[in-house]
PDB file of C-alpha atoms and ligand atoms in Angstrom:
ATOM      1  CA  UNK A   1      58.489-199.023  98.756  1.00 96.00           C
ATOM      2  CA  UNK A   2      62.412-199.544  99.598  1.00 98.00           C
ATOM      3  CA  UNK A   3      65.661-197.731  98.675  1.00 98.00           C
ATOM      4  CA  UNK A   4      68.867-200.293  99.188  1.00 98.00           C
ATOM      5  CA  UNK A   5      70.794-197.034 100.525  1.00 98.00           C
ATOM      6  CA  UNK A   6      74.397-199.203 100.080  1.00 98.00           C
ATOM      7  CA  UNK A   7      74.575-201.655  97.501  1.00 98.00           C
ATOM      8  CA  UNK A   8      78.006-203.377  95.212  1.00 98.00           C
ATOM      9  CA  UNK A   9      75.994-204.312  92.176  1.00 98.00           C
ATOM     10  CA  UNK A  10      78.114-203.699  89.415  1.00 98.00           C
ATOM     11  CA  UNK A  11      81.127-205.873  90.073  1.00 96.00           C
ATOM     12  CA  UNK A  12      81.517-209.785  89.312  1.00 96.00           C
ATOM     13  CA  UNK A  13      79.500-211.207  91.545  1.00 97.00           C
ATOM     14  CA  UNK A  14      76.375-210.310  89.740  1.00 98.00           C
ATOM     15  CA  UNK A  15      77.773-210.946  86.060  1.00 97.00           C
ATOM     16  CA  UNK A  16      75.415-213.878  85.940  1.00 97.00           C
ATOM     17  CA  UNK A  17      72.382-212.713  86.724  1.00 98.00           C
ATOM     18  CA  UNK A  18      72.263-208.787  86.745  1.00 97.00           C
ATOM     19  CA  UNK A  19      69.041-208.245  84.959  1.00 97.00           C
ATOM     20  CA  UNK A  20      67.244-210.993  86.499  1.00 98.00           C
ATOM     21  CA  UNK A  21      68.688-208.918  90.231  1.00 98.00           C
ATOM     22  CA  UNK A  22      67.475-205.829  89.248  1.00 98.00           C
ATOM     23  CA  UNK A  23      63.647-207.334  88.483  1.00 98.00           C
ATOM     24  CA  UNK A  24      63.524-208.993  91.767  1.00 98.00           C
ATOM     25  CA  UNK A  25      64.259-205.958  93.396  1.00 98.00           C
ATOM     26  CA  UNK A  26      62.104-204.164  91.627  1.00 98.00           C
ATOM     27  CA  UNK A  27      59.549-206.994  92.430  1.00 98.00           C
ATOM     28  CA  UNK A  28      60.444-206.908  95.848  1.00 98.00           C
ATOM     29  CA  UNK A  29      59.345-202.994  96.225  1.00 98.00           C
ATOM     30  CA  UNK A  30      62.705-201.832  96.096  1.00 98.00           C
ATOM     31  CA  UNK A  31      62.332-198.206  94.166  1.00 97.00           C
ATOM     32  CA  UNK A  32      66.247-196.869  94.637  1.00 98.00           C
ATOM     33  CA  UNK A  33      69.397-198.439  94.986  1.00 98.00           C
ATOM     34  CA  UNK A  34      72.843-196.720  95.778  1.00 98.00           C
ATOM     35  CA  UNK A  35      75.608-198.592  94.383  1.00 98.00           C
ATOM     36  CA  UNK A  36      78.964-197.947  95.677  1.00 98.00           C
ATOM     37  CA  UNK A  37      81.826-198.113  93.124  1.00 98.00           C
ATOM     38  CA  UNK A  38      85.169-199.293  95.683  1.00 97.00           C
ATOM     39  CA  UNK A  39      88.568-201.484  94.552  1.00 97.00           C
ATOM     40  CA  UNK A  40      91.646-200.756  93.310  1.00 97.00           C
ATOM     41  CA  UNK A  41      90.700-197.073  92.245  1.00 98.00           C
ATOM     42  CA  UNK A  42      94.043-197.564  89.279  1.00 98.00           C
ATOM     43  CA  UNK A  43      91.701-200.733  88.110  1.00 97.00           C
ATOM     44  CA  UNK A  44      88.691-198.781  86.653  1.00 97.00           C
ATOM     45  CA  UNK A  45      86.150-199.679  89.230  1.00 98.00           C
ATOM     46  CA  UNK A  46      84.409-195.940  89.632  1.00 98.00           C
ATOM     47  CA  UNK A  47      84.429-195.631  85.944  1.00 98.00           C
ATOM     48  CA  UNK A  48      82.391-199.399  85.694  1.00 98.00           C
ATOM     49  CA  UNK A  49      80.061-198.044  88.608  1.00 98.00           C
ATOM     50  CA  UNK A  50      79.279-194.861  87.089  1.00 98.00           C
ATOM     51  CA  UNK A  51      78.649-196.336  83.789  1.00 97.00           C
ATOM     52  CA  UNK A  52      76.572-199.158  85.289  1.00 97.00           C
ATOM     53  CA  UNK A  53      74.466-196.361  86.700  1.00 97.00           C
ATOM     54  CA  UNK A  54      74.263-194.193  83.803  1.00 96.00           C
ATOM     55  CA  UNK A  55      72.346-197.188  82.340  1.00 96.00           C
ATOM     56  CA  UNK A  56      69.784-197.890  85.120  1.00 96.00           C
ATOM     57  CA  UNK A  57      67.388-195.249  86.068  1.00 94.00           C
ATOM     58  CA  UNK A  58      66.986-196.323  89.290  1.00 95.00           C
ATOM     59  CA  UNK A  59      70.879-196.714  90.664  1.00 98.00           C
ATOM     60  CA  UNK A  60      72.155-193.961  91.679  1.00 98.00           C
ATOM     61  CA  UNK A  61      75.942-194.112  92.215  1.00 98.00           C
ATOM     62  CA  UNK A  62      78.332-192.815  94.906  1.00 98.00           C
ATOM     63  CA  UNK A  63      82.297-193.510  94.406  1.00 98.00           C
ATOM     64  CA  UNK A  64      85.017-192.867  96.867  1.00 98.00           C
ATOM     65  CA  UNK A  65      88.550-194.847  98.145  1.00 98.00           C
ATOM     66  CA  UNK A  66      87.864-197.333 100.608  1.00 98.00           C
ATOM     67  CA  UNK A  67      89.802-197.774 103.299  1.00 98.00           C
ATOM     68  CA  UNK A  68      91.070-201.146 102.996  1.00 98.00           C
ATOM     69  CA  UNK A  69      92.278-199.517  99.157  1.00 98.00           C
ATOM     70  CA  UNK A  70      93.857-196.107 100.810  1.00 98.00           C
ATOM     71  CA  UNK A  71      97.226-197.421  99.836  1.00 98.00           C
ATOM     72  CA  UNK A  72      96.565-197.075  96.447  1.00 98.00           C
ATOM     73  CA  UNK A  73      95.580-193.333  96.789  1.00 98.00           C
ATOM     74  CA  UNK A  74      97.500-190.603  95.295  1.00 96.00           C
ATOM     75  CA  UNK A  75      97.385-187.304  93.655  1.00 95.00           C
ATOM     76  CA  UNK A  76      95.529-188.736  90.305  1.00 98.00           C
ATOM     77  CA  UNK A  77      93.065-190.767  92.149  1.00 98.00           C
ATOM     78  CA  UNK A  78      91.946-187.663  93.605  1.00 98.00           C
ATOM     79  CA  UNK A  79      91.721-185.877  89.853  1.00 98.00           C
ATOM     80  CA  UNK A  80      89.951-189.155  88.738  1.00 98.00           C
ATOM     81  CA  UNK A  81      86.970-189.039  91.246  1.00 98.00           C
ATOM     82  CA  UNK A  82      86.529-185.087  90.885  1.00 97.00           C
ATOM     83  CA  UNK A  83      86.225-185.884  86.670  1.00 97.00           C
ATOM     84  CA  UNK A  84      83.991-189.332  87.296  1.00 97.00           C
ATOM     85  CA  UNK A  85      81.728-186.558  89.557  1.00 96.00           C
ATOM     86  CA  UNK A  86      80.572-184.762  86.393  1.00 92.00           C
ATOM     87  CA  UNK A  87      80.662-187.222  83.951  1.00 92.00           C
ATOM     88  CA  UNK A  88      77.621-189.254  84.923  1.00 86.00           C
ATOM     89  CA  UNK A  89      74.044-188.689  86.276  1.00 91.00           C
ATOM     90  CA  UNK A  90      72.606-189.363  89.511  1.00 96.00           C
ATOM     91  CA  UNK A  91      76.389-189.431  91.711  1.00 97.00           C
ATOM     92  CA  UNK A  92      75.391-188.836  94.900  1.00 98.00           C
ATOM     93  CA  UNK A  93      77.431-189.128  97.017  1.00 98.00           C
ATOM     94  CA  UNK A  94      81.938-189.458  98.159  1.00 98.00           C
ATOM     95  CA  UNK A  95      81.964-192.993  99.444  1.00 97.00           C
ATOM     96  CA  UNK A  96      82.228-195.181 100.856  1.00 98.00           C
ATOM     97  CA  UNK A  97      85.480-193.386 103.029  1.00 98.00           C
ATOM     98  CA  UNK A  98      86.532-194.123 106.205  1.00 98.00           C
ATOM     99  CA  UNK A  99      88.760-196.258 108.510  1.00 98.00           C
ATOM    100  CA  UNK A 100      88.719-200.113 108.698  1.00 98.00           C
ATOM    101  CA  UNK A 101      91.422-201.346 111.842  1.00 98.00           C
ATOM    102  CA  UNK A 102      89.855-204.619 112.306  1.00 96.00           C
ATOM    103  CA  UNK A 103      91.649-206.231 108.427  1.00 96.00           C
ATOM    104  CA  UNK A 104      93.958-203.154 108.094  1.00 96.00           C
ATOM    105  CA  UNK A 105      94.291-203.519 104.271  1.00 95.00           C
ATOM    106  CA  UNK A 106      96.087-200.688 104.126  1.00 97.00           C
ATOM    107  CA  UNK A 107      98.568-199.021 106.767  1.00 97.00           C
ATOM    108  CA  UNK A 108      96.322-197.438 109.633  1.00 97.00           C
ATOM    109  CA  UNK A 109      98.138-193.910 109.182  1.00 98.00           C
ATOM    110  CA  UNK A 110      97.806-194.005 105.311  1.00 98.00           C
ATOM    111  CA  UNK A 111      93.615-194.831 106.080  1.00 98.00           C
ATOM    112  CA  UNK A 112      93.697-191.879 108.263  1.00 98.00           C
ATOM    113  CA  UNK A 113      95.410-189.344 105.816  1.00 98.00           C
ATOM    114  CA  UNK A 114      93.241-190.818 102.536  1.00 98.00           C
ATOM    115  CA  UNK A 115      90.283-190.475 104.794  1.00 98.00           C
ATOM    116  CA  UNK A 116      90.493-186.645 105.532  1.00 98.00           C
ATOM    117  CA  UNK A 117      92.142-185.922 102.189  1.00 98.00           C
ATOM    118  CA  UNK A 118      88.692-187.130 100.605  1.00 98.00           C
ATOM    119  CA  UNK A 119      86.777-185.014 103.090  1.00 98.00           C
ATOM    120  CA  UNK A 120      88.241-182.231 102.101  1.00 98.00           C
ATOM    121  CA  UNK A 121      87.804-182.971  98.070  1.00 98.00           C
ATOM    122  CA  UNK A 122      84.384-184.362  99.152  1.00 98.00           C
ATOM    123  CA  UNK A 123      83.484-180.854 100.777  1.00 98.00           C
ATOM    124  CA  UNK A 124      85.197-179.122  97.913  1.00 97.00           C
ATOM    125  CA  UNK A 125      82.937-180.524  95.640  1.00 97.00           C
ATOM    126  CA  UNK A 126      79.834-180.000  97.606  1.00 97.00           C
ATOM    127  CA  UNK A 127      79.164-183.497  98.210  1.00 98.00           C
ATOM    128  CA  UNK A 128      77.521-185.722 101.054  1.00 98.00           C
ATOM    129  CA  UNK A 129      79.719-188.610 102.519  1.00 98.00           C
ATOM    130  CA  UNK A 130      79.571-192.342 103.088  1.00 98.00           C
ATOM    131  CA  UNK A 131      81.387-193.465 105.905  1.00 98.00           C
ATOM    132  CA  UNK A 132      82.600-196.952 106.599  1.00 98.00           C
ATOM    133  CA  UNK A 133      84.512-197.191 110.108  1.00 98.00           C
ATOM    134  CA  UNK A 134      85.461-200.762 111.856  1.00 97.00           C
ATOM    135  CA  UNK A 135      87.199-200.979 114.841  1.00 97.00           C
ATOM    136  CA  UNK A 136      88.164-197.279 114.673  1.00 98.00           C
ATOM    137  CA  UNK A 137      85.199-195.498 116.335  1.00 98.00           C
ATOM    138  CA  UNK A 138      87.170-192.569 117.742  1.00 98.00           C
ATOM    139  CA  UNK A 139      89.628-191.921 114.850  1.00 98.00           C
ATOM    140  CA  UNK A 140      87.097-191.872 112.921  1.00 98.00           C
ATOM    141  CA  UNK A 141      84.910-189.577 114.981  1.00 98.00           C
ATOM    142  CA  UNK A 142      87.317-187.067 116.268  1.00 98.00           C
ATOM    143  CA  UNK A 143      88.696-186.858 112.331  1.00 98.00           C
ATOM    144  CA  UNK A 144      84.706-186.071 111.062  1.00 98.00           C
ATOM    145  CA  UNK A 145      84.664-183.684 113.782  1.00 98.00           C
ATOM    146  CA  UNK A 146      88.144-182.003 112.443  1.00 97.00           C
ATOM    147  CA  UNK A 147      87.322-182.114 109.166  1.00 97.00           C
ATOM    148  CA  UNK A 148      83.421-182.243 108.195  1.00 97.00           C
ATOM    149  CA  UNK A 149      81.366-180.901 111.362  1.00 95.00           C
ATOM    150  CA  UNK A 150      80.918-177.960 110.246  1.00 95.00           C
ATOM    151  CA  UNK A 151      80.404-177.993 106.736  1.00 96.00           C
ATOM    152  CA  UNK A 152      76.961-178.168 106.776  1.00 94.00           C
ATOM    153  CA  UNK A 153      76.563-181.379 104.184  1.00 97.00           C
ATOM    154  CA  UNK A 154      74.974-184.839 104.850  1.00 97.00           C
ATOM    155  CA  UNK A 155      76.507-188.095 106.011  1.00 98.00           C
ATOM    156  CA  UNK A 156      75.392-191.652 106.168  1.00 98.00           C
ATOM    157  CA  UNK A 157      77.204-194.019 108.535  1.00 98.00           C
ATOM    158  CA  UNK A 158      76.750-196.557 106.614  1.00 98.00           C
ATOM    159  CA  UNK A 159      76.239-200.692 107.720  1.00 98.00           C
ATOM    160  CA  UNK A 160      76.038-199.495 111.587  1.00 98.00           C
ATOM    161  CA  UNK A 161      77.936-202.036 113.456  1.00 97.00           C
ATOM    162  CA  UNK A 162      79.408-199.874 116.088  1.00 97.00           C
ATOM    163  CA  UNK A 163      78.477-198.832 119.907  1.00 98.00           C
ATOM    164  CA  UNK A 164      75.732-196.642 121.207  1.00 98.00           C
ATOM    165  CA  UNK A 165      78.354-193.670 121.940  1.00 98.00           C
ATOM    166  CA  UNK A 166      79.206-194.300 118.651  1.00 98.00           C
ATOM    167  CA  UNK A 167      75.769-194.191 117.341  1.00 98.00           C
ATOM    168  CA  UNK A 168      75.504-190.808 119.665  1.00 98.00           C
ATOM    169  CA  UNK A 169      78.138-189.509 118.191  1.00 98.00           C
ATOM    170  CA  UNK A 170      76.988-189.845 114.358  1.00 98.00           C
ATOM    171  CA  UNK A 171      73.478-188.045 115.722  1.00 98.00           C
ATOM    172  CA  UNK A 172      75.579-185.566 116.606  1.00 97.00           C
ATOM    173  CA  UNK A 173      77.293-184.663 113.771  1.00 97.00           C
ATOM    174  CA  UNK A 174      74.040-184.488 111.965  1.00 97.00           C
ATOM    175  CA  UNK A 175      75.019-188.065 110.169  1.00 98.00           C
ATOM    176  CA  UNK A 176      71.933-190.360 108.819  1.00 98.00           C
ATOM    177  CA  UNK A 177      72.603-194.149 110.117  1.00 98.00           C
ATOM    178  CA  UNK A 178      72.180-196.759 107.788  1.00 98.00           C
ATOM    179  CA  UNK A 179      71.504-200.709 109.052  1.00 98.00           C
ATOM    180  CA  UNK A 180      72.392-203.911 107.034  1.00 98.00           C
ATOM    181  CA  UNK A 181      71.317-207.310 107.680  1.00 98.00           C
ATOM    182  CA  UNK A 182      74.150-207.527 110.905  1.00 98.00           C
ATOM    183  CA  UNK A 183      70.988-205.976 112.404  1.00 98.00           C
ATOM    184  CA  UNK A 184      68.850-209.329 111.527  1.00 97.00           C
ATOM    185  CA  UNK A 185      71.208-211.895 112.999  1.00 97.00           C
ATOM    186  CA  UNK A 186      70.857-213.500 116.226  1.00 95.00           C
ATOM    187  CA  UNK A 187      73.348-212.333 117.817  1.00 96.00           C
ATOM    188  CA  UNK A 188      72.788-208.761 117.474  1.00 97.00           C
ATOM    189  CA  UNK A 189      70.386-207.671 120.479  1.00 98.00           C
ATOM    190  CA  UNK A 190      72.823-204.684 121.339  1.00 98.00           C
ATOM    191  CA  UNK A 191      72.483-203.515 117.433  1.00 98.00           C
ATOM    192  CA  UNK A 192      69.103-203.950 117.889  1.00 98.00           C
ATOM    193  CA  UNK A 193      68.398-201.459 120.993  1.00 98.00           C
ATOM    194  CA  UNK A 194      70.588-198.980 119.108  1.00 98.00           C
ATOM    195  CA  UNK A 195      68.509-199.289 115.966  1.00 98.00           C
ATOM    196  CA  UNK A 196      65.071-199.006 118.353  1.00 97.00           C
ATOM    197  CA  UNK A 197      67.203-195.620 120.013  1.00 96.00           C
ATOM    198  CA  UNK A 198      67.910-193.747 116.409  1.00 98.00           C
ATOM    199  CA  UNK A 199      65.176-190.877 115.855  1.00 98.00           C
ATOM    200  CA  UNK A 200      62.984-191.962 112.971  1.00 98.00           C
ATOM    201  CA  UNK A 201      64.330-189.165 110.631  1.00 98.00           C
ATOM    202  CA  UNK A 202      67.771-190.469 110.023  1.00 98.00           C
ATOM    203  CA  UNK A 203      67.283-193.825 110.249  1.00 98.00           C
ATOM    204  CA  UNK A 204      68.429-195.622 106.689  1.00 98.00           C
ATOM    205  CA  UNK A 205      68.894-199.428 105.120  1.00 98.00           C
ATOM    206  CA  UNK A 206      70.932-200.877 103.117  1.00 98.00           C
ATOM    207  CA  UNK A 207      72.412-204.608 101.986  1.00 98.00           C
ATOM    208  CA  UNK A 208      75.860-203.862 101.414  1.00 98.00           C
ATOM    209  CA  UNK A 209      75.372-206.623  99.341  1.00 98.00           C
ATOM    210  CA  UNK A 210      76.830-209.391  97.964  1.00 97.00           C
ATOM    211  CA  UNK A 211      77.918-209.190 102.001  1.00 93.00           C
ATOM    212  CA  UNK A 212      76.069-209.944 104.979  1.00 94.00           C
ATOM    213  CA  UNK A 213      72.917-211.243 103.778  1.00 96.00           C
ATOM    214  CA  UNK A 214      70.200-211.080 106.371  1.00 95.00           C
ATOM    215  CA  UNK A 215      68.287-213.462 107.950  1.00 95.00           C
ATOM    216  CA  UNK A 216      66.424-215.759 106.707  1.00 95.00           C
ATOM    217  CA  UNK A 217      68.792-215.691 103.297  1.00 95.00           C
ATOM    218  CA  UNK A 218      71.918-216.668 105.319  1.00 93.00           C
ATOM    219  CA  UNK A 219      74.464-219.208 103.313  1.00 92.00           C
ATOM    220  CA  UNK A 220      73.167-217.164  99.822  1.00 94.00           C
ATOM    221  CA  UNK A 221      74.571-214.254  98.337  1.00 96.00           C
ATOM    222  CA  UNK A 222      72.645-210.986  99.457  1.00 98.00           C
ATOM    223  CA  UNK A 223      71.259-208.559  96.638  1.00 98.00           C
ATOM    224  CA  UNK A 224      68.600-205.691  96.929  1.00 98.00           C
ATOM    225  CA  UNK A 225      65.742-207.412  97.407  1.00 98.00           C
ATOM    226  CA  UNK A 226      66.461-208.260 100.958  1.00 98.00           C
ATOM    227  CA  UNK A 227      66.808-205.047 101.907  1.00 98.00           C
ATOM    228  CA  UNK A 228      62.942-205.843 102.757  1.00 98.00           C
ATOM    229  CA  UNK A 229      64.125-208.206 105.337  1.00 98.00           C
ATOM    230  CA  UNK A 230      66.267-205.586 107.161  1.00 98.00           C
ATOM    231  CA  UNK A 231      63.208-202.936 107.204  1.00 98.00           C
ATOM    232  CA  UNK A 232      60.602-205.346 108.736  1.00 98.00           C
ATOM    233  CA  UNK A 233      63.597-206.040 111.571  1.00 98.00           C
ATOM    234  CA  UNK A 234      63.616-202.162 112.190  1.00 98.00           C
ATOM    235  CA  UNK A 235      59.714-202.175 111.676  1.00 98.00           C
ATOM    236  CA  UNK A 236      59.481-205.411 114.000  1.00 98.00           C
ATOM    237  CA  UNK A 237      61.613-203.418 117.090  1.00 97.00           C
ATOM    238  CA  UNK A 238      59.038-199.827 117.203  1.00 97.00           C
ATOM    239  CA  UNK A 239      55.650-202.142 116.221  1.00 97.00           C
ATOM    240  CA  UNK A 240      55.622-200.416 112.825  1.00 98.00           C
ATOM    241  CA  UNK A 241      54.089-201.893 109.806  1.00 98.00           C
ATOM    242  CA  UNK A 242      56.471-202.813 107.273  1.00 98.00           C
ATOM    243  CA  UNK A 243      55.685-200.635 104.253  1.00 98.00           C
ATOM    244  CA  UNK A 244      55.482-197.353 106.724  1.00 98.00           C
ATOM    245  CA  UNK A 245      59.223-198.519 107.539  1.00 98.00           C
ATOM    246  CA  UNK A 246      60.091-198.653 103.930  1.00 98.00           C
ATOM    247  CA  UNK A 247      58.344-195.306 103.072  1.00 97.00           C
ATOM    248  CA  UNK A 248      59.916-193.437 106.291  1.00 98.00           C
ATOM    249  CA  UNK A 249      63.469-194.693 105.146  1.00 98.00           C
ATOM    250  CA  UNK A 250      63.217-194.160 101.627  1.00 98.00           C
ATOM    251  CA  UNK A 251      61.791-190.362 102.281  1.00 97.00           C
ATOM    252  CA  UNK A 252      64.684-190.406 104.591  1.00 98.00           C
ATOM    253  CA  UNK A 253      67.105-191.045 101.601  1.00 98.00           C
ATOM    254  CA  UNK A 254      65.657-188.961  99.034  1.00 97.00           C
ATOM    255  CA  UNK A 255      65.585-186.174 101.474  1.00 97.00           C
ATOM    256  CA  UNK A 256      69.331-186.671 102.594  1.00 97.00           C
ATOM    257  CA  UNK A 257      70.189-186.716  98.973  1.00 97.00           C
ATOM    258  CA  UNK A 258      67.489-183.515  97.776  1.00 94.00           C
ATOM    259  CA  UNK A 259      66.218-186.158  95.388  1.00 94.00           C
ATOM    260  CA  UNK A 260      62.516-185.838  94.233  1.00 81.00           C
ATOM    261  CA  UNK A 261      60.729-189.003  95.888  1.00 69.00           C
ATOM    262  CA  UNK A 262      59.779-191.935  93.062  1.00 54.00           C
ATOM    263  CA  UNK A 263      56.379-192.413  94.207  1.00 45.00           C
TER     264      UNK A 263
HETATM  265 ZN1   ZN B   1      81.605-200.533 104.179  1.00 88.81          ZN
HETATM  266 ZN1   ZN B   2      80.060-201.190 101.172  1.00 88.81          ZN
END
């Protein structure tokens, strides 16, 4: 059993084959999947992703401004999200937020205000965070700290890419860490000791799909069913079997998220 704890599942990319997606996940073990509505937040995008999941028993949804879109915040994106929250079932989650400095979509001080104007609405509201941070490792942790440190609600860092004081830092503030296939590729020994390093209780996966399929799907587009492939790399690094990986992660998530567990 696997929960895809980050997924993009309702946009274009899987027009063609959406159904036939879902089944091989479902094939594939994969119980849970979190899609995350993001885009032009003025183009309907968290109204397609909650409606996709109101439809699918098994998606659960989590919308939220990303930060390469934080220049098209304002006042009524804010009002939108809060209404989109309860309007649909299963919304778990304000996300994915953040800071991204390596593309810098949007202006780096407009990502920084966006960010902790959604933690605020986020805490508000009660609800747990996704946090997407590139290139911006202490912005982004000295503004969590500000902001969300002591509010006593869950956080995912989600598609872990960063350093170990980094990964430090997210223990700290009590946030879950989530790995993507960036974990499987070759290249990624120093992601790999910091995966082997996080306790067993908050560690996570996820695809972030249709990105950064794992090994050994690279070339194709990534969907849920590899998230397999990214738990036996985690199960591979602490001599684990593969299906206790999957269970520990997927309590993990339905614990994070107070969910009862689908056995
Ligand atoms: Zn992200
Ligand atoms: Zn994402």
């Amino acid at each position: 059993m696997f929960v895809d704890s980050h997924a993009h599942i309702d946009g274009p990319e899987f027009d063609g084959d959406r159904a036939e997606m879902l089944l091989r996940a479902r094939d594939a073990g994969v119980t849970a999947i979190l899609n995350v509505g993001t885009g032009d937040p003025h183009s309907g995008v968290f109204a397609r992703a909650v409606e996709f999941g109101a439809h699918h028993d098994d998606v659960y949804t989590a919308i939220g401004v990303h930060p390469h879109d934080a220049r098209f915040y304002d006042y009524s994106v804010d009002e939108q999200i809060r209404k989109l929250f309860l309007s649909g079932p299963r919304l778990l989650a304000w996300g994915e937020i953040g800071l991204d400095f390596h593309y810098d979509n949007s202006p780096r001080e407009v990502q920084v205000s966006v960010f902790r104007k959604q933690l605020h609405s986020a805490r508000e509201l009660g609800l747990p965070v996704i946090i997407h941070t590139r290139e911006a490792e202490r912005e982004t942790v000295e503004i969590l700290r500000d902001e969300w440190l002591d509010s006593n609600l869950p956080g995912i860092m989600h598609c872990f890419s960063g350093s170990a004081w980094l990964a430090e830092q997210c223990l700290d503030l009590g946030f879950s860490i989530s790995f993507s296939g960036i974990v499987t590729f070759k290249k990624a020994d120093d992601l790999r000791s910091i995966a082997l390093n996080v306790p067993l209780d908050r560690l996570l996966v996820e695809t972030d799909c249709p990105y950064l399929t794992p090994v050994p799907h690279r070339g194709k587009r990534n969907e849920p069913a590899y998230v397999v492939e990214v738990a036996a790399c985690l199960a591979g690094l602490r001599g684990m079997p593969l299906d206790e990986m999957g269970s520990l992660t997927s309590s993990n998530f339905f614990r994070i998220f107070n969910l009862e567990t689908h056995a």
